[in-house]
Amino acid sequence: MPKVTVDGHEIEVPEGATVLQACELAGKEIPRFCYHERLSIAGNCRMCLVEVKPGPPKPQASCALPATDGQEIRTDSEMVKTAREGVMEFLLINHPLDCPICDQGGECDLQDQAMAYGRGGSRYDLNKRAVTDKYMGPLIKTQMTRCIHCTRCVRFSEEVAGVDEIGALYRGENMQITTYLERAATHELSANVIDLCPVGALTSRPYAFEARPWELKKTLSIDVSDAVGANIRLDSRGREILRALPRVNDEVNEEWLSDKGRYQVDGLVRRRLDKVWIRRGGKLQAADWNEAFQAIADAEPRGSIAAIAGDLVDCETMFAAKTLLASLGSDLLEGRQTGMSYDVSNLSAVNFNSGFAKIENADAILIVGSHIRSEAALVHVRLRKAVKRGARVFVVGPEWDTTFPTTFLGTDAGVLHDLPDAVGEAFGKAERPAIILGAAGLAAGALEPALGLARQWKLVREGWNGFNVLHMAASRMGGLMLGYGRKGGIRDLVTAAPNVLLSLGADEVDYSAFPNSLKVYIGHHGDRGAHAADIILPAASYAEKDGTYVNTEGRVQYAEKAVFAPGDAREDWTILRAMADVLGVSVGFDSLSELQAAMIAAVPALGVEGLADFGALPASSGNGRASGELKYPIEDFYMTNAIARASVVMQRCSAELLHGAGMAEAAE
């Protein structure tokens, strides 16, 4: 390992490290605008100048300079100080004095570094350059006169998202960053460029002029828009969530977030259920809690009650419902709302066993029935890294734009039983082969054949498990750990015809299959489930309660309460606890801490933050056969759950980006 001296202190640095990285290892802060740890090196801004010996007696850009043995690096010399002041002065020549009206104010790298490394004045009094604003869609607000040409947004779009939608026109002072033909950025990770922009050129359009960062309460939470479980921070003021931002977690989402997870939060204040409703004479009428609970008791639920868990609920809610049903003599629990009935007797067979971080190292990948860009956009980012490292990717299912070289094998699930020789050859040579089975594959009966291929290709090896199932619901793995998965799926509940059907925010169920059941909807939005309900009990959303979530790789994570639920809405577990009193049964808990203790006692893995251990991958029985045309379940990326469907921003994204409605251009 090379040894370098930074400001008189000798340190060892890893092979291939840059001078900037060496300085940071030594504890020195190096200012930068264009450099980013997860993007390629551009060397545009020249802000990271340092003095290096041996070498020419001039400042050098540390981000693009390799660290070599024997270097003497100075970050605090007069030459470096003067050079940084000069660079900052040049950057500010054309930058407008917009700070009082700029949404980046208080979080602006340019502000911070101008204070720390700038001269405090300018010698230029010429007219400032102006650039016409570009239209980048309903999510990204532009003020391109502020742009300092760091090209972070360009590199993110090309390298991480894999979509060449943002680029540069012209040269020198006339250079402009714009989208292709000045159209909206349409990919599902587009808003990450807002976080990357070090100035106020790209800001959040829905959040424009809403608040300053010091006004907001910051709460750690988990994104529930898919099963990835991205780590997020909810920023709230009063009782309203104003924005969601990604948190850094290299094992899960790195520092990215899908557009849906970021912008569906405005749906938390729209179409909310904030009072109790009972259907009388075919019409929903306002009622109180006692009336609702008494109506449930009159339906005689003892021994004849079922519960269906929705896609957004937390483990505490599901455990409380399970405990209530057990005390009433029922075990009719299900979480797969659309009717899937794959085998869940061994959870390692329905888990993303490779983990998101390790899937980047796979060298042969077979995707079965999964449109990963819409089902798990952040997993798609990982697959792009694997392909850059040489992985070959094969897909069974309808074609979609993968943004990397892919071989499509057909749309019939039966292809799994007669794969081309090229697939067998690639997996035979692979050191880290992987299968990713999606919801369409599970629905077509591909689980057993995929397990057979796992054994044939030896997907489980020393330090590697390449068998992966990609779920789409934030509650799915937690629900399966708690027993929300019957052998016959939701058909078992239909056959049982329970007197009372508890719907825990389940909006994708065909409720017409339960004509004689009293349908009790415990949820937070007036969505599909509420429309079919006989009794509506208003509950809290994921932002309004503490909760435990398990993502598709079996990672247990905790979300904190950010705001209070509106009106008469209550946290789900308190509703179920009060219901138990009216029904005359005991559930064994009176507080959230007691509930969590009971849940952890029943399922110890839920008490340990991190990856749960589901044991060894089971062998295939050899009896299952996949068949039928595969059809991806997500038709509209922006409209997959009750919160997103209530969101004005998501509605606009769906209309404009997917359906071409009102596609505005910059001149309009």
PDB file of N, CA and C in Angstrom, residues 594-643:
ATOM      1  N   GLU A 594     -45.298  -3.608  24.822  1.00  0.00           N
ATOM      2  CA  GLU A 594     -45.739  -4.965  25.158  1.00  0.00           C
ATOM      3  C   GLU A 594     -46.055  -5.753  23.895  1.00  0.00           C
ATOM      4  N   LEU A 595     -46.667  -5.094  22.920  1.00  0.00           N
ATOM      5  CA  LEU A 595     -46.964  -5.753  21.649  1.00  0.00           C
ATOM      6  C   LEU A 595     -45.683  -6.193  20.950  1.00  0.00           C
ATOM      7  N   GLN A 596     -44.695  -5.296  20.908  1.00  0.00           N
ATOM      8  CA  GLN A 596     -43.438  -5.645  20.250  1.00  0.00           C
ATOM      9  C   GLN A 596     -42.716  -6.763  20.976  1.00  0.00           C
ATOM     10  N   ALA A 597     -42.774  -6.755  22.312  1.00  0.00           N
ATOM     11  CA  ALA A 597     -42.137  -7.834  23.076  1.00  0.00           C
ATOM     12  C   ALA A 597     -42.791  -9.175  22.771  1.00  0.00           C
ATOM     13  N   ALA A 598     -44.124  -9.196  22.691  1.00  0.00           N
ATOM     14  CA  ALA A 598     -44.834 -10.431  22.369  1.00  0.00           C
ATOM     15  C   ALA A 598     -44.519 -10.891  20.946  1.00  0.00           C
ATOM     16  N   MET A 599     -44.420  -9.936  20.011  1.00  0.00           N
ATOM     17  CA  MET A 599     -44.104 -10.273  18.621  1.00  0.00           C
ATOM     18  C   MET A 599     -42.702 -10.859  18.504  1.00  0.00           C
ATOM     19  N   ILE A 600     -41.750 -10.261  19.202  1.00  0.00           N
ATOM     20  CA  ILE A 600     -40.370 -10.753  19.142  1.00  0.00           C
ATOM     21  C   ILE A 600     -40.255 -12.115  19.812  1.00  0.00           C
ATOM     22  N   ALA A 601     -41.041 -12.329  20.880  1.00  0.00           N
ATOM     23  CA  ALA A 601     -41.040 -13.646  21.521  1.00  0.00           C
ATOM     24  C   ALA A 601     -41.562 -14.713  20.562  1.00  0.00           C
ATOM     25  N   ALA A 602     -42.546 -14.345  19.749  1.00  0.00           N
ATOM     26  CA  ALA A 602     -43.114 -15.298  18.800  1.00  0.00           C
ATOM     27  C   ALA A 602     -42.211 -15.493  17.583  1.00  0.00           C
ATOM     28  N   VAL A 603     -41.611 -14.394  17.104  1.00  0.00           N
ATOM     29  CA  VAL A 603     -40.709 -14.453  15.940  1.00  0.00           C
ATOM     30  C   VAL A 603     -39.444 -13.689  16.310  1.00  0.00           C
ATOM     31  N   PRO A 604     -38.459 -14.352  16.916  1.00  0.00           N
ATOM     32  CA  PRO A 604     -37.271 -13.652  17.429  1.00  0.00           C
ATOM     33  C   PRO A 604     -36.529 -12.841  16.379  1.00  0.00           C
ATOM     34  N   ALA A 605     -36.566 -13.255  15.121  1.00  0.00           N
ATOM     35  CA  ALA A 605     -35.833 -12.542  14.076  1.00  0.00           C
ATOM     36  C   ALA A 605     -36.312 -11.102  13.927  1.00  0.00           C
ATOM     37  N   LEU A 606     -37.560 -10.817  14.285  1.00  0.00           N
ATOM     38  CA  LEU A 606     -38.097  -9.467  14.154  1.00  0.00           C
ATOM     39  C   LEU A 606     -37.546  -8.517  15.208  1.00  0.00           C
ATOM     40  N   GLY A 607     -36.803  -9.026  16.165  1.00  0.00           N
ATOM     41  CA  GLY A 607     -36.221  -8.178  17.195  1.00  0.00           C
ATOM     42  C   GLY A 607     -34.786  -7.806  16.931  1.00  0.00           C
ATOM     43  N   VAL A 608     -34.235  -8.269  15.812  1.00  0.00           N
ATOM     44  CA  VAL A 608     -32.827  -8.002  15.499  1.00  0.00           C
ATOM     45  C   VAL A 608     -32.751  -7.266  14.169  1.00  0.00           C
ATOM     46  N   GLU A 609     -32.309  -6.023  14.215  1.00  0.00           N
ATOM     47  CA  GLU A 609     -32.211  -5.241  12.984  1.00  0.00           C
ATOM     48  C   GLU A 609     -31.115  -5.820  12.104  1.00  0.00           C
ATOM     49  N   GLY A 610     -31.442  -6.108  10.869  1.00  0.00           N
ATOM     50  CA  GLY A 610     -30.490  -6.710   9.941  1.00  0.00           C
ATOM     51  C   GLY A 610     -31.101  -7.907   9.251  1.00  0.00           C
ATOM     52  N   LEU A 611     -30.269  -8.653   8.538  1.00  0.00           N
ATOM     53  CA  LEU A 611     -30.750  -9.781   7.750  1.00  0.00           C
ATOM     54  C   LEU A 611     -31.186 -10.938   8.642  1.00  0.00           C
ATOM     55  N   ALA A 612     -32.384 -11.451   8.401  1.00  0.00           N
ATOM     56  CA  ALA A 612     -32.880 -12.620   9.126  1.00  0.00           C
ATOM     57  C   ALA A 612     -32.312 -13.883   8.491  1.00  0.00           C
ATOM     58  N   ASP A 613     -32.127 -14.905   9.292  1.00  0.00           N
ATOM     59  CA  ASP A 613     -31.604 -16.185   8.807  1.00  0.00           C
ATOM     60  C   ASP A 613     -32.771 -17.148   8.608  1.00  0.00           C
ATOM     61  N   PHE A 614     -33.036 -17.499   7.342  1.00  0.00           N
ATOM     62  CA  PHE A 614     -34.145 -18.392   7.035  1.00  0.00           C
ATOM     63  C   PHE A 614     -33.700 -19.830   6.772  1.00  0.00           C
ATOM     64  N   GLY A 615     -32.426 -20.110   7.003  1.00  0.00           N
ATOM     65  CA  GLY A 615     -31.957 -21.473   6.844  1.00  0.00           C
ATOM     66  C   GLY A 615     -31.534 -21.793   5.417  1.00  0.00           C
ATOM     67  N   ALA A 616     -31.382 -23.081   5.158  1.00  0.00           N
ATOM     68  CA  ALA A 616     -30.880 -23.541   3.866  1.00  0.00           C
ATOM     69  C   ALA A 616     -31.979 -23.524   2.808  1.00  0.00           C
ATOM     70  N   LEU A 617     -31.567 -23.367   1.563  1.00  0.00           N
ATOM     71  CA  LEU A 617     -32.504 -23.398   0.449  1.00  0.00           C
ATOM     72  C   LEU A 617     -33.036 -24.819   0.274  1.00  0.00           C
ATOM     73  N   PRO A 618     -34.358 -24.991   0.212  1.00  0.00           N
ATOM     74  CA  PRO A 618     -34.904 -26.351   0.079  1.00  0.00           C
ATOM     75  C   PRO A 618     -34.685 -26.909  -1.320  1.00  0.00           C
ATOM     76  N   ALA A 619     -34.725 -28.218  -1.416  1.00  0.00           N
ATOM     77  CA  ALA A 619     -34.609 -28.866  -2.723  1.00  0.00           C
ATOM     78  C   ALA A 619     -35.953 -28.847  -3.432  1.00  0.00           C
ATOM     79  N   SER A 620     -35.914 -28.866  -4.749  1.00  0.00           N
ATOM     80  CA  SER A 620     -37.144 -28.894  -5.532  1.00  0.00           C
ATOM     81  C   SER A 620     -37.783 -30.271  -5.451  1.00  0.00           C
ATOM     82  N   SER A 621     -39.113 -30.297  -5.369  1.00  0.00           N
ATOM     83  CA  SER A 621     -39.823 -31.578  -5.347  1.00  0.00           C
ATOM     84  C   SER A 621     -39.817 -32.246  -6.707  1.00  0.00           C
ATOM     85  N   GLY A 622     -39.571 -31.431  -7.753  1.00  0.00           N
ATOM     86  CA  GLY A 622     -39.567 -31.982  -9.108  1.00  0.00           C
ATOM     87  C   GLY A 622     -40.945 -32.148  -9.706  1.00  0.00           C
ATOM     88  N   ASN A 623     -41.977 -31.775  -8.962  1.00  0.00           N
ATOM     89  CA  ASN A 623     -43.345 -31.976  -9.452  1.00  0.00           C
ATOM     90  C   ASN A 623     -43.910 -30.751 -10.154  1.00  0.00           C
ATOM     91  N   GLY A 624     -43.442 -29.577  -9.786  1.00  0.00           N
ATOM     92  CA  GLY A 624     -44.037 -28.356 -10.321  1.00  0.00           C
ATOM     93  C   GLY A 624     -43.647 -28.106 -11.762  1.00  0.00           C
ATOM     94  N   ARG A 625     -44.550 -27.488 -12.494  1.00  0.00           N
ATOM     95  CA  ARG A 625     -44.278 -27.138 -13.886  1.00  0.00           C
ATOM     96  C   ARG A 625     -44.828 -25.745 -14.164  1.00  0.00           C
ATOM     97  N   ALA A 626     -43.963 -24.888 -14.709  1.00  0.00           N
ATOM     98  CA  ALA A 626     -44.375 -23.530 -15.057  1.00  0.00           C
ATOM     99  C   ALA A 626     -45.037 -23.522 -16.422  1.00  0.00           C
ATOM    100  N   SER A 627     -46.080 -22.723 -16.550  1.00  0.00           N
ATOM    101  CA  SER A 627     -46.770 -22.647 -17.832  1.00  0.00           C
ATOM    102  C   SER A 627     -47.535 -21.340 -17.930  1.00  0.00           C
ATOM    103  N   GLY A 628     -47.853 -20.943 -19.148  1.00  0.00           N
ATOM    104  CA  GLY A 628     -48.657 -19.754 -19.382  1.00  0.00           C
ATOM    105  C   GLY A 628     -47.828 -18.537 -19.738  1.00  0.00           C
ATOM    106  N   GLU A 629     -48.475 -17.597 -20.417  1.00  0.00           N
ATOM    107  CA  GLU A 629     -47.836 -16.346 -20.793  1.00  0.00           C
ATOM    108  C   GLU A 629     -47.591 -15.494 -19.546  1.00  0.00           C
ATOM    109  N   LEU A 630     -46.382 -15.007 -19.420  1.00  0.00           N
ATOM    110  CA  LEU A 630     -46.048 -14.146 -18.291  1.00  0.00           C
ATOM    111  C   LEU A 630     -46.525 -12.728 -18.573  1.00  0.00           C
ATOM    112  N   LYS A 631     -47.126 -12.109 -17.565  1.00  0.00           N
ATOM    113  CA  LYS A 631     -47.579 -10.720 -17.677  1.00  0.00           C
ATOM    114  C   LYS A 631     -47.168  -9.979 -16.422  1.00  0.00           C
ATOM    115  N   TYR A 632     -46.413  -8.906 -16.595  1.00  0.00           N
ATOM    116  CA  TYR A 632     -45.933  -8.161 -15.442  1.00  0.00           C
ATOM    117  C   TYR A 632     -47.100  -7.480 -14.728  1.00  0.00           C
ATOM    118  N   PRO A 633     -47.122  -7.538 -13.398  1.00  0.00           N
ATOM    119  CA  PRO A 633     -48.286  -7.029 -12.653  1.00  0.00           C
ATOM    120  C   PRO A 633     -48.398  -5.511 -12.596  1.00  0.00           C
ATOM    121  N   ILE A 634     -47.288  -4.788 -12.759  1.00  0.00           N
ATOM    122  CA  ILE A 634     -47.340  -3.327 -12.645  1.00  0.00           C
ATOM    123  C   ILE A 634     -47.520  -2.722 -14.036  1.00  0.00           C
ATOM    124  N   GLU A 635     -48.668  -2.124 -14.256  1.00  0.00           N
ATOM    125  CA  GLU A 635     -48.931  -1.447 -15.521  1.00  0.00           C
ATOM    126  C   GLU A 635     -48.597   0.039 -15.439  1.00  0.00           C
ATOM    127  N   ASP A 636     -48.682   0.612 -14.253  1.00  0.00           N
ATOM    128  CA  ASP A 636     -48.406   2.034 -14.061  1.00  0.00           C
ATOM    129  C   ASP A 636     -47.505   2.177 -12.842  1.00  0.00           C
ATOM    130  N   PHE A 637     -46.241   2.484 -13.070  1.00  0.00           N
ATOM    131  CA  PHE A 637     -45.257   2.570 -11.993  1.00  0.00           C
ATOM    132  C   PHE A 637     -45.673   3.546 -10.905  1.00  0.00           C
ATOM    133  N   TYR A 638     -46.389   4.610 -11.275  1.00  0.00           N
ATOM    134  CA  TYR A 638     -46.701   5.682 -10.330  1.00  0.00           C
ATOM    135  C   TYR A 638     -48.004   5.447  -9.564  1.00  0.00           C
ATOM    136  N   MET A 639     -48.733   4.370  -9.847  1.00  0.00           N
ATOM    137  CA  MET A 639     -50.061   4.167  -9.257  1.00  0.00           C
ATOM    138  C   MET A 639     -50.188   2.777  -8.637  1.00  0.00           C
ATOM    139  N   THR A 640     -49.266   2.405  -7.765  1.00  0.00           N
ATOM    140  CA  THR A 640     -49.246   1.027  -7.271  1.00  0.00           C
ATOM    141  C   THR A 640     -49.799   0.849  -5.864  1.00  0.00           C
ATOM    142  N   ASN A 641     -50.111   1.931  -5.165  1.00  0.00           N
ATOM    143  CA  ASN A 641     -50.650   1.778  -3.814  1.00  0.00           C
ATOM    144  C   ASN A 641     -51.589   2.939  -3.502  1.00  0.00           C
ATOM    145  N   ALA A 642     -52.277   2.849  -2.378  1.00  0.00           N
ATOM    146  CA  ALA A 642     -53.300   3.833  -2.035  1.00  0.00           C
ATOM    147  C   ALA A 642     -52.715   5.236  -1.855  1.00  0.00           C
ATOM    148  N   ILE A 643     -51.520   5.337  -1.265  1.00  0.00           N
ATOM    149  CA  ILE A 643     -50.909   6.651  -1.058  1.00  0.00           C
ATOM    150  C   ILE A 643     -50.542   7.274  -2.398  1.00  0.00           C
TER     151      ILE A 643
END
